[in-house]
Amino acid sequence: MPGTRSPRRSATLVIIPAYDEEAALPSTLDELATVRPDLDVLVVSDGSRDKTAALARAAGVAVVELPFNLGIGGALQTGFRYAVRHGYERAVQFDADGQHDPREIAQLEGGLDDGAALVIGSRFGDGTVEYRVGPARRGAMAVLRWSVNSLVHQKFTDTSSGFRAFNASLLQLFARSYPVEFMDSTESLVIAINEGFTVVEVPTRIRARSAGQPSNRHVRLVYHYLRLMVVLLSHTPMWRRSRRTPT
């Protein structure tokens, strides 16, 4: 695997997928090093054209450089494979842009400690700071949330959060197979539940981006949400989609 390997110090790996994040990444890594120096960090530079990889190396973290942009799903799977190859027991998905607070990682770790395989940091649960999105995206997220909850028969407030923690068993699964299209977070949630893994949600704070721009705009959201609904239905067994009739 290409990249710089840092000696393993922790049982937990923080995976940061990054595409052209030179403006935000240094402060994100500095804060992680200050708040959670006990965790190992891997930056997956997803075909970045700027200094993302060089700045990550300068910060002393492990780096994998992808030769071209795979998207967040492909970058994450690269991180999962790295975690499995190097024997990590847990991994945390963390944004490069400063939106995630490293102090909140403890919330995710607590869910793993309680036996969950996947812990989702919700932006909308009780105790969270208000997360503001536009009306079009808010509506799409509400429809998606209702659809996923209906399919999996669980209640989640945030099915598309990118702040997550994974145990070793789920890392093994996602290292082999992980959705690579946009909205991979929602699709992977459904896959995990359908494979019998325990998935829980904890409230976490979300912050404004420290720099850069979101990777997807409204013009493509409709296509992505429609595609995702088709994929989710294909992942969900018929016995989950239909209610059993009394005998």
PDB file of C-alpha atoms in Angstrom:
ATOM      1  CA  MET A   1       0.000   0.000   0.000  1.00  0.00           C
ATOM      2  CA  PRO A   2       1.495   3.392  -0.943  1.00  0.00           C
ATOM      3  CA  GLY A   3       2.095   5.980   1.743  1.00  0.00           C
ATOM      4  CA  THR A   4       4.039   6.633   4.903  1.00  0.00           C
ATOM      5  CA  ARG A   5       3.650   4.172   7.751  1.00  0.00           C
ATOM      6  CA  SER A   6       3.774   5.415  11.322  1.00  0.00           C
ATOM      7  CA  PRO A   7       4.524   2.991  14.176  1.00  0.00           C
ATOM      8  CA  ARG A   8       1.325   1.804  15.805  1.00  0.00           C
ATOM      9  CA  ARG A   9       0.835   3.237  19.313  1.00  0.00           C
ATOM     10  CA  SER A  10      -2.898   2.733  19.854  1.00  0.00           C
ATOM     11  CA  ALA A  11      -5.593   0.100  19.362  1.00  0.00           C
ATOM     12  CA  THR A  12      -7.752   2.788  17.700  1.00  0.00           C
ATOM     13  CA  LEU A  13      -7.130   4.400  14.320  1.00  0.00           C
ATOM     14  CA  VAL A  14      -8.667   7.720  13.316  1.00  0.00           C
ATOM     15  CA  ILE A  15      -9.305   7.627   9.552  1.00  0.00           C
ATOM     16  CA  ILE A  16      -9.467  11.007   7.814  1.00  0.00           C
ATOM     17  CA  PRO A  17     -10.460  10.930   4.136  1.00  0.00           C
ATOM     18  CA  ALA A  18      -9.237  14.152   2.550  1.00  0.00           C
ATOM     19  CA  TYR A  19      -9.581  15.658  -0.902  1.00  0.00           C
ATOM     20  CA  ASP A  20      -7.824  19.013  -1.429  1.00  0.00           C
ATOM     21  CA  GLU A  21      -8.046  19.926   2.263  1.00  0.00           C
ATOM     22  CA  GLU A  22      -4.737  21.770   2.645  1.00  0.00           C
ATOM     23  CA  ALA A  23      -6.489  24.799   4.154  1.00  0.00           C
ATOM     24  CA  ALA A  24      -8.331  22.942   6.922  1.00  0.00           C
ATOM     25  CA  LEU A  25      -6.286  19.804   7.579  1.00  0.00           C
ATOM     26  CA  PRO A  26      -3.363  21.238   9.608  1.00  0.00           C
ATOM     27  CA  SER A  27      -5.615  22.717  12.291  1.00  0.00           C
ATOM     28  CA  THR A  28      -7.678  19.510  12.389  1.00  0.00           C
ATOM     29  CA  LEU A  29      -4.552  17.416  12.963  1.00  0.00           C
ATOM     30  CA  ASP A  30      -3.194  19.865  15.522  1.00  0.00           C
ATOM     31  CA  GLU A  31      -6.407  19.687  17.529  1.00  0.00           C
ATOM     32  CA  LEU A  32      -6.503  15.899  17.365  1.00  0.00           C
ATOM     33  CA  ALA A  33      -2.904  15.708  18.572  1.00  0.00           C
ATOM     34  CA  THR A  34      -3.680  18.061  21.451  1.00  0.00           C
ATOM     35  CA  VAL A  35      -6.986  16.564  22.569  1.00  0.00           C
ATOM     36  CA  ARG A  36      -6.433  12.855  21.775  1.00  0.00           C
ATOM     37  CA  PRO A  37      -2.698  12.190  21.568  1.00  0.00           C
ATOM     38  CA  ASP A  38      -3.437   8.574  22.513  1.00  0.00           C
ATOM     39  CA  LEU A  39      -4.977   7.797  19.095  1.00  0.00           C
ATOM     40  CA  ASP A  40      -3.226   6.894  15.844  1.00  0.00           C
ATOM     41  CA  VAL A  41      -4.229   8.900  12.785  1.00  0.00           C
ATOM     42  CA  LEU A  42      -4.315   7.998   9.095  1.00  0.00           C
ATOM     43  CA  VAL A  43      -4.957  10.570   6.385  1.00  0.00           C
ATOM     44  CA  VAL A  44      -6.155   9.113   3.082  1.00  0.00           C
ATOM     45  CA  SER A  45      -5.398  11.709   0.444  1.00  0.00           C
ATOM     46  CA  ASP A  46      -8.045  10.932  -2.159  1.00  0.00           C
ATOM     47  CA  GLY A  47      -6.284  12.036  -5.318  1.00  0.00           C
ATOM     48  CA  SER A  48      -5.635  15.489  -3.874  1.00  0.00           C
ATOM     49  CA  ARG A  49      -4.044  18.011  -6.191  1.00  0.00           C
ATOM     50  CA  ASP A  50      -2.801  20.296  -3.423  1.00  0.00           C
ATOM     51  CA  LYS A  51      -0.509  19.861  -0.402  1.00  0.00           C
ATOM     52  CA  THR A  52      -2.888  17.661   1.618  1.00  0.00           C
ATOM     53  CA  ALA A  53      -0.538  14.656   1.743  1.00  0.00           C
ATOM     54  CA  ALA A  54       2.594  16.710   2.376  1.00  0.00           C
ATOM     55  CA  LEU A  55       0.977  18.611   5.245  1.00  0.00           C
ATOM     56  CA  ALA A  56      -0.263  15.381   6.796  1.00  0.00           C
ATOM     57  CA  ARG A  57       3.242  13.916   6.682  1.00  0.00           C
ATOM     58  CA  ALA A  58       4.630  17.098   8.195  1.00  0.00           C
ATOM     59  CA  ALA A  59       2.177  16.635  11.076  1.00  0.00           C
ATOM     60  CA  GLY A  60       3.674  13.203  11.741  1.00  0.00           C
ATOM     61  CA  VAL A  61       0.636  11.045  10.938  1.00  0.00           C
ATOM     62  CA  ALA A  62       0.379   8.061   8.608  1.00  0.00           C
ATOM     63  CA  VAL A  63      -0.554   8.893   5.017  1.00  0.00           C
ATOM     64  CA  VAL A  64      -1.921   6.910   2.109  1.00  0.00           C
ATOM     65  CA  GLU A  65      -2.027   8.693  -1.230  1.00  0.00           C
ATOM     66  CA  LEU A  66      -4.532   7.491  -3.819  1.00  0.00           C
ATOM     67  CA  PRO A  67      -3.419   8.186  -7.401  1.00  0.00           C
ATOM     68  CA  PHE A  68      -6.816   9.581  -8.381  1.00  0.00           C
ATOM     69  CA  ASN A  69     -10.035  10.625  -6.681  1.00  0.00           C
ATOM     70  CA  LEU A  70     -12.181   7.627  -5.652  1.00  0.00           C
ATOM     71  CA  GLY A  71     -14.700   9.545  -3.566  1.00  0.00           C
ATOM     72  CA  ILE A  72     -15.230   9.246   0.164  1.00  0.00           C
ATOM     73  CA  GLY A  73     -16.384   5.616   0.005  1.00  0.00           C
ATOM     74  CA  GLY A  74     -13.235   4.468  -1.767  1.00  0.00           C
ATOM     75  CA  ALA A  75     -11.043   6.542   0.541  1.00  0.00           C
ATOM     76  CA  LEU A  76     -12.736   5.089   3.611  1.00  0.00           C
ATOM     77  CA  GLN A  77     -12.369   1.525   2.378  1.00  0.00           C
ATOM     78  CA  THR A  78      -8.668   2.204   1.906  1.00  0.00           C
ATOM     79  CA  GLY A  79      -8.579   3.293   5.535  1.00  0.00           C
ATOM     80  CA  PHE A  80     -10.467   0.201   6.683  1.00  0.00           C
ATOM     81  CA  ARG A  81      -8.013  -2.040   4.833  1.00  0.00           C
ATOM     82  CA  TYR A  82      -5.117  -0.213   6.435  1.00  0.00           C
ATOM     83  CA  ALA A  83      -6.702  -0.667   9.860  1.00  0.00           C
ATOM     84  CA  VAL A  84      -7.214  -4.395   9.350  1.00  0.00           C
ATOM     85  CA  ARG A  85      -3.749  -4.904   7.887  1.00  0.00           C
ATOM     86  CA  HIS A  86      -2.138  -3.215  10.878  1.00  0.00           C
ATOM     87  CA  GLY A  87      -4.254  -4.961  13.481  1.00  0.00           C
ATOM     88  CA  TYR A  88      -6.327  -2.091  14.834  1.00  0.00           C
ATOM     89  CA  GLU A  89      -9.233  -3.108  17.052  1.00  0.00           C
ATOM     90  CA  ARG A  90     -11.280   0.025  16.356  1.00  0.00           C
ATOM     91  CA  ALA A  91     -11.482   2.900  13.910  1.00  0.00           C
ATOM     92  CA  VAL A  92     -13.089   6.326  13.948  1.00  0.00           C
ATOM     93  CA  GLN A  93     -14.183   8.123  10.794  1.00  0.00           C
ATOM     94  CA  PHE A  94     -13.297  11.810  11.145  1.00  0.00           C
ATOM     95  CA  ASP A  95     -13.671  14.805   8.827  1.00  0.00           C
ATOM     96  CA  ALA A  96     -10.647  16.755   7.619  1.00  0.00           C
ATOM     97  CA  ASP A  97     -12.510  20.069   7.553  1.00  0.00           C
ATOM     98  CA  GLY A  98     -12.818  20.751  11.275  1.00  0.00           C
ATOM     99  CA  GLN A  99     -16.526  19.983  11.641  1.00  0.00           C
ATOM    100  CA  HIS A 100     -15.923  17.137  14.108  1.00  0.00           C
ATOM    101  CA  ASP A 101     -14.781  17.821  17.654  1.00  0.00           C
ATOM    102  CA  PRO A 102     -12.138  15.323  18.828  1.00  0.00           C
ATOM    103  CA  ARG A 103     -13.544  15.616  22.364  1.00  0.00           C
ATOM    104  CA  GLU A 104     -16.652  13.847  21.065  1.00  0.00           C
ATOM    105  CA  ILE A 105     -14.723  10.721  20.065  1.00  0.00           C
ATOM    106  CA  ALA A 106     -15.199   9.534  23.641  1.00  0.00           C
ATOM    107  CA  GLN A 107     -18.943   9.398  22.993  1.00  0.00           C
ATOM    108  CA  LEU A 108     -18.392   7.023  20.083  1.00  0.00           C
ATOM    109  CA  GLU A 109     -15.943   4.912  22.076  1.00  0.00           C
ATOM    110  CA  GLY A 110     -18.541   4.565  24.818  1.00  0.00           C
ATOM    111  CA  GLY A 111     -20.962   3.013  22.343  1.00  0.00           C
ATOM    112  CA  LEU A 112     -18.349   0.474  21.274  1.00  0.00           C
ATOM    113  CA  ASP A 113     -17.592  -0.272  24.921  1.00  0.00           C
ATOM    114  CA  ASP A 114     -21.283  -1.073  25.402  1.00  0.00           C
ATOM    115  CA  GLY A 115     -21.150  -3.684  22.637  1.00  0.00           C
ATOM    116  CA  ALA A 116     -22.118  -1.871  19.437  1.00  0.00           C
ATOM    117  CA  ALA A 117     -20.287  -2.633  16.197  1.00  0.00           C
ATOM    118  CA  LEU A 118     -21.109   0.729  14.614  1.00  0.00           C
ATOM    119  CA  VAL A 119     -21.670   3.957  16.557  1.00  0.00           C
ATOM    120  CA  ILE A 120     -23.064   6.978  14.719  1.00  0.00           C
ATOM    121  CA  GLY A 121     -22.480  10.497  15.987  1.00  0.00           C
ATOM    122  CA  SER A 122     -25.818  12.206  15.394  1.00  0.00           C
ATOM    123  CA  ARG A 123     -26.009  15.874  14.467  1.00  0.00           C
ATOM    124  CA  PHE A 124     -29.682  16.036  15.439  1.00  0.00           C
ATOM    125  CA  GLY A 125     -30.083  14.054  18.667  1.00  0.00           C
ATOM    126  CA  ASP A 126     -30.733  15.420  22.147  1.00  0.00           C
ATOM    127  CA  GLY A 127     -27.955  17.627  23.453  1.00  0.00           C
ATOM    128  CA  THR A 128     -26.473  18.530  20.077  1.00  0.00           C
ATOM    129  CA  VAL A 129     -25.680  22.009  18.888  1.00  0.00           C
ATOM    130  CA  GLU A 130     -28.030  23.035  16.086  1.00  0.00           C
ATOM    131  CA  TYR A 131     -26.843  21.799  12.719  1.00  0.00           C
ATOM    132  CA  ARG A 132     -28.139  24.100   9.999  1.00  0.00           C
ATOM    133  CA  VAL A 133     -28.849  22.890   6.489  1.00  0.00           C
ATOM    134  CA  GLY A 134     -30.831  24.384   3.618  1.00  0.00           C
ATOM    135  CA  PRO A 135     -34.518  23.526   3.159  1.00  0.00           C
ATOM    136  CA  ALA A 136     -33.953  21.282   0.131  1.00  0.00           C
ATOM    137  CA  ARG A 137     -31.309  19.208   1.854  1.00  0.00           C
ATOM    138  CA  ARG A 138     -33.262  19.157   5.115  1.00  0.00           C
ATOM    139  CA  GLY A 139     -36.283  17.757   3.282  1.00  0.00           C
ATOM    140  CA  ALA A 140     -34.221  15.144   1.473  1.00  0.00           C
ATOM    141  CA  MET A 141     -32.577  14.073   4.715  1.00  0.00           C
ATOM    142  CA  ALA A 142     -35.978  13.736   6.403  1.00  0.00           C
ATOM    143  CA  VAL A 143     -37.284  11.490   3.618  1.00  0.00           C
ATOM    144  CA  LEU A 144     -34.115   9.431   3.715  1.00  0.00           C
ATOM    145  CA  ARG A 145     -34.267   9.115   7.491  1.00  0.00           C
ATOM    146  CA  TRP A 146     -37.888   7.935   7.404  1.00  0.00           C
ATOM    147  CA  SER A 147     -37.105   5.449   4.619  1.00  0.00           C
ATOM    148  CA  VAL A 148     -34.111   3.951   6.383  1.00  0.00           C
ATOM    149  CA  ASN A 149     -35.901   3.712   9.716  1.00  0.00           C
ATOM    150  CA  SER A 150     -38.795   1.930   8.009  1.00  0.00           C
ATOM    151  CA  LEU A 151     -36.461  -0.523   6.282  1.00  0.00           C
ATOM    152  CA  VAL A 152     -34.371  -1.448   9.313  1.00  0.00           C
ATOM    153  CA  HIS A 153     -37.079  -1.095  11.985  1.00  0.00           C
ATOM    154  CA  GLN A 154     -34.878   1.101  14.157  1.00  0.00           C
ATOM    155  CA  LYS A 155     -35.012   4.806  14.890  1.00  0.00           C
ATOM    156  CA  PHE A 156     -32.088   6.953  13.820  1.00  0.00           C
ATOM    157  CA  THR A 157     -32.032  10.745  13.813  1.00  0.00           C
ATOM    158  CA  ASP A 158     -29.028  11.045  11.482  1.00  0.00           C
ATOM    159  CA  THR A 159     -28.564   8.338   8.864  1.00  0.00           C
ATOM    160  CA  SER A 160     -25.928  10.235   6.874  1.00  0.00           C
ATOM    161  CA  SER A 161     -23.523  11.332   9.600  1.00  0.00           C
ATOM    162  CA  GLY A 162     -19.858  10.948   8.708  1.00  0.00           C
ATOM    163  CA  PHE A 163     -18.707  10.857  12.330  1.00  0.00           C
ATOM    164  CA  ARG A 164     -18.609   7.148  13.218  1.00  0.00           C
ATOM    165  CA  ALA A 165     -16.772   4.424  15.101  1.00  0.00           C
ATOM    166  CA  PHE A 166     -16.339   0.793  14.030  1.00  0.00           C
ATOM    167  CA  ASN A 167     -15.318  -2.334  15.922  1.00  0.00           C
ATOM    168  CA  ALA A 168     -12.898  -4.947  14.588  1.00  0.00           C
ATOM    169  CA  SER A 169     -15.571  -7.254  13.133  1.00  0.00           C
ATOM    170  CA  LEU A 170     -17.189  -4.478  11.126  1.00  0.00           C
ATOM    171  CA  LEU A 171     -13.784  -3.256   9.962  1.00  0.00           C
ATOM    172  CA  GLN A 172     -13.191  -6.728   8.540  1.00  0.00           C
ATOM    173  CA  LEU A 173     -16.480  -6.596   6.617  1.00  0.00           C
ATOM    174  CA  PHE A 174     -16.011  -3.074   5.280  1.00  0.00           C
ATOM    175  CA  ALA A 175     -12.391  -3.741   4.326  1.00  0.00           C
ATOM    176  CA  ARG A 176     -13.726  -6.422   1.958  1.00  0.00           C
ATOM    177  CA  SER A 177     -16.823  -4.612   0.726  1.00  0.00           C
ATOM    178  CA  TYR A 178     -17.902  -1.011   1.217  1.00  0.00           C
ATOM    179  CA  PRO A 179     -20.220   1.242  -0.839  1.00  0.00           C
ATOM    180  CA  VAL A 180     -18.244   3.711  -2.912  1.00  0.00           C
ATOM    181  CA  GLU A 181     -20.997   5.968  -4.258  1.00  0.00           C
ATOM    182  CA  PHE A 182     -22.165   9.237  -2.665  1.00  0.00           C
ATOM    183  CA  MET A 183     -24.165   8.674   0.569  1.00  0.00           C
ATOM    184  CA  ASP A 184     -22.005   5.681   1.471  1.00  0.00           C
ATOM    185  CA  SER A 185     -22.712   6.406   5.154  1.00  0.00           C
ATOM    186  CA  THR A 186     -26.420   5.644   4.818  1.00  0.00           C
ATOM    187  CA  GLU A 187     -25.898   2.588   2.652  1.00  0.00           C
ATOM    188  CA  SER A 188     -23.277   1.168   5.009  1.00  0.00           C
ATOM    189  CA  LEU A 189     -25.621   1.637   7.978  1.00  0.00           C
ATOM    190  CA  VAL A 190     -28.244  -0.555   6.283  1.00  0.00           C
ATOM    191  CA  ILE A 191     -25.621  -3.128   5.276  1.00  0.00           C
ATOM    192  CA  ALA A 192     -24.356  -3.368   8.856  1.00  0.00           C
ATOM    193  CA  ILE A 193     -27.843  -3.960  10.257  1.00  0.00           C
ATOM    194  CA  ASN A 194     -28.749  -6.483   7.565  1.00  0.00           C
ATOM    195  CA  GLU A 195     -25.534  -8.378   8.367  1.00  0.00           C
ATOM    196  CA  GLY A 196     -26.621  -8.651  11.992  1.00  0.00           C
ATOM    197  CA  PHE A 197     -24.361  -6.017  13.544  1.00  0.00           C
ATOM    198  CA  THR A 198     -25.547  -3.798  16.387  1.00  0.00           C
ATOM    199  CA  VAL A 199     -25.778  -0.146  15.346  1.00  0.00           C
ATOM    200  CA  VAL A 200     -26.417   2.662  17.840  1.00  0.00           C
ATOM    201  CA  GLU A 201     -26.506   6.431  17.757  1.00  0.00           C
ATOM    202  CA  VAL A 202     -25.099   8.971  20.220  1.00  0.00           C
ATOM    203  CA  PRO A 203     -25.517  12.781  20.226  1.00  0.00           C
ATOM    204  CA  THR A 204     -22.439  14.715  19.124  1.00  0.00           C
ATOM    205  CA  ARG A 205     -21.642  18.334  18.380  1.00  0.00           C
ATOM    206  CA  ILE A 206     -21.043  19.531  14.836  1.00  0.00           C
ATOM    207  CA  ARG A 207     -19.161  22.670  13.867  1.00  0.00           C
ATOM    208  CA  ALA A 208     -18.890  24.843  10.784  1.00  0.00           C
ATOM    209  CA  ARG A 209     -16.189  23.961   8.273  1.00  0.00           C
ATOM    210  CA  SER A 210     -12.932  25.690   9.148  1.00  0.00           C
ATOM    211  CA  ALA A 211     -12.091  26.071   5.441  1.00  0.00           C
ATOM    212  CA  GLY A 212     -12.936  24.773   1.970  1.00  0.00           C
ATOM    213  CA  GLN A 213     -16.247  23.914   0.338  1.00  0.00           C
ATOM    214  CA  PRO A 214     -18.619  20.924   0.613  1.00  0.00           C
ATOM    215  CA  SER A 215     -17.941  18.313  -2.048  1.00  0.00           C
ATOM    216  CA  ASN A 216     -21.502  18.018  -3.367  1.00  0.00           C
ATOM    217  CA  ARG A 217     -24.033  20.674  -4.321  1.00  0.00           C
ATOM    218  CA  HIS A 218     -27.822  20.706  -4.572  1.00  0.00           C
ATOM    219  CA  VAL A 219     -27.874  20.097  -8.317  1.00  0.00           C
ATOM    220  CA  ARG A 220     -26.813  16.463  -7.848  1.00  0.00           C
ATOM    221  CA  LEU A 221     -28.702  15.679  -4.646  1.00  0.00           C
ATOM    222  CA  VAL A 222     -31.885  14.488  -6.335  1.00  0.00           C
ATOM    223  CA  TYR A 223     -30.000  11.961  -8.452  1.00  0.00           C
ATOM    224  CA  HIS A 224     -27.988  10.696  -5.489  1.00  0.00           C
ATOM    225  CA  TYR A 225     -31.008  10.296  -3.214  1.00  0.00           C
ATOM    226  CA  LEU A 226     -33.006   8.451  -5.862  1.00  0.00           C
ATOM    227  CA  ARG A 227     -30.074   6.153  -6.615  1.00  0.00           C
ATOM    228  CA  LEU A 228     -29.611   5.502  -2.931  1.00  0.00           C
ATOM    229  CA  MET A 229     -33.249   4.515  -2.409  1.00  0.00           C
ATOM    230  CA  VAL A 230     -32.975   1.910  -5.169  1.00  0.00           C
ATOM    231  CA  VAL A 231     -29.754   0.566  -3.642  1.00  0.00           C
ATOM    232  CA  LEU A 232     -31.216   0.430  -0.131  1.00  0.00           C
ATOM    233  CA  LEU A 233     -34.200  -1.586  -1.316  1.00  0.00           C
ATOM    234  CA  SER A 234     -31.886  -4.001  -3.093  1.00  0.00           C
ATOM    235  CA  HIS A 235     -29.838  -4.465   0.101  1.00  0.00           C
ATOM    236  CA  THR A 236     -32.878  -5.090   2.288  1.00  0.00           C
ATOM    237  CA  PRO A 237     -34.294  -8.627   2.362  1.00  0.00           C
ATOM    238  CA  MET A 238     -37.956  -9.025   1.497  1.00  0.00           C
ATOM    239  CA  TRP A 239     -38.775 -10.179   5.017  1.00  0.00           C
ATOM    240  CA  ARG A 240     -37.635  -6.807   6.307  1.00  0.00           C
ATOM    241  CA  ARG A 241     -39.518  -4.839   3.649  1.00  0.00           C
ATOM    242  CA  SER A 242     -42.892  -6.436   4.240  1.00  0.00           C
ATOM    243  CA  ARG A 243     -44.691  -6.844   7.530  1.00  0.00           C
ATOM    244  CA  ARG A 244     -45.568 -10.382   8.467  1.00  0.00           C
ATOM    245  CA  THR A 245     -49.235 -11.174   8.503  1.00  0.00           C
ATOM    246  CA  PRO A 246     -50.661 -12.878  11.619  1.00  0.00           C
ATOM    247  CA  THR A 247     -51.192 -16.620  11.323  1.00  0.00           C
TER     248      THR A 247
END
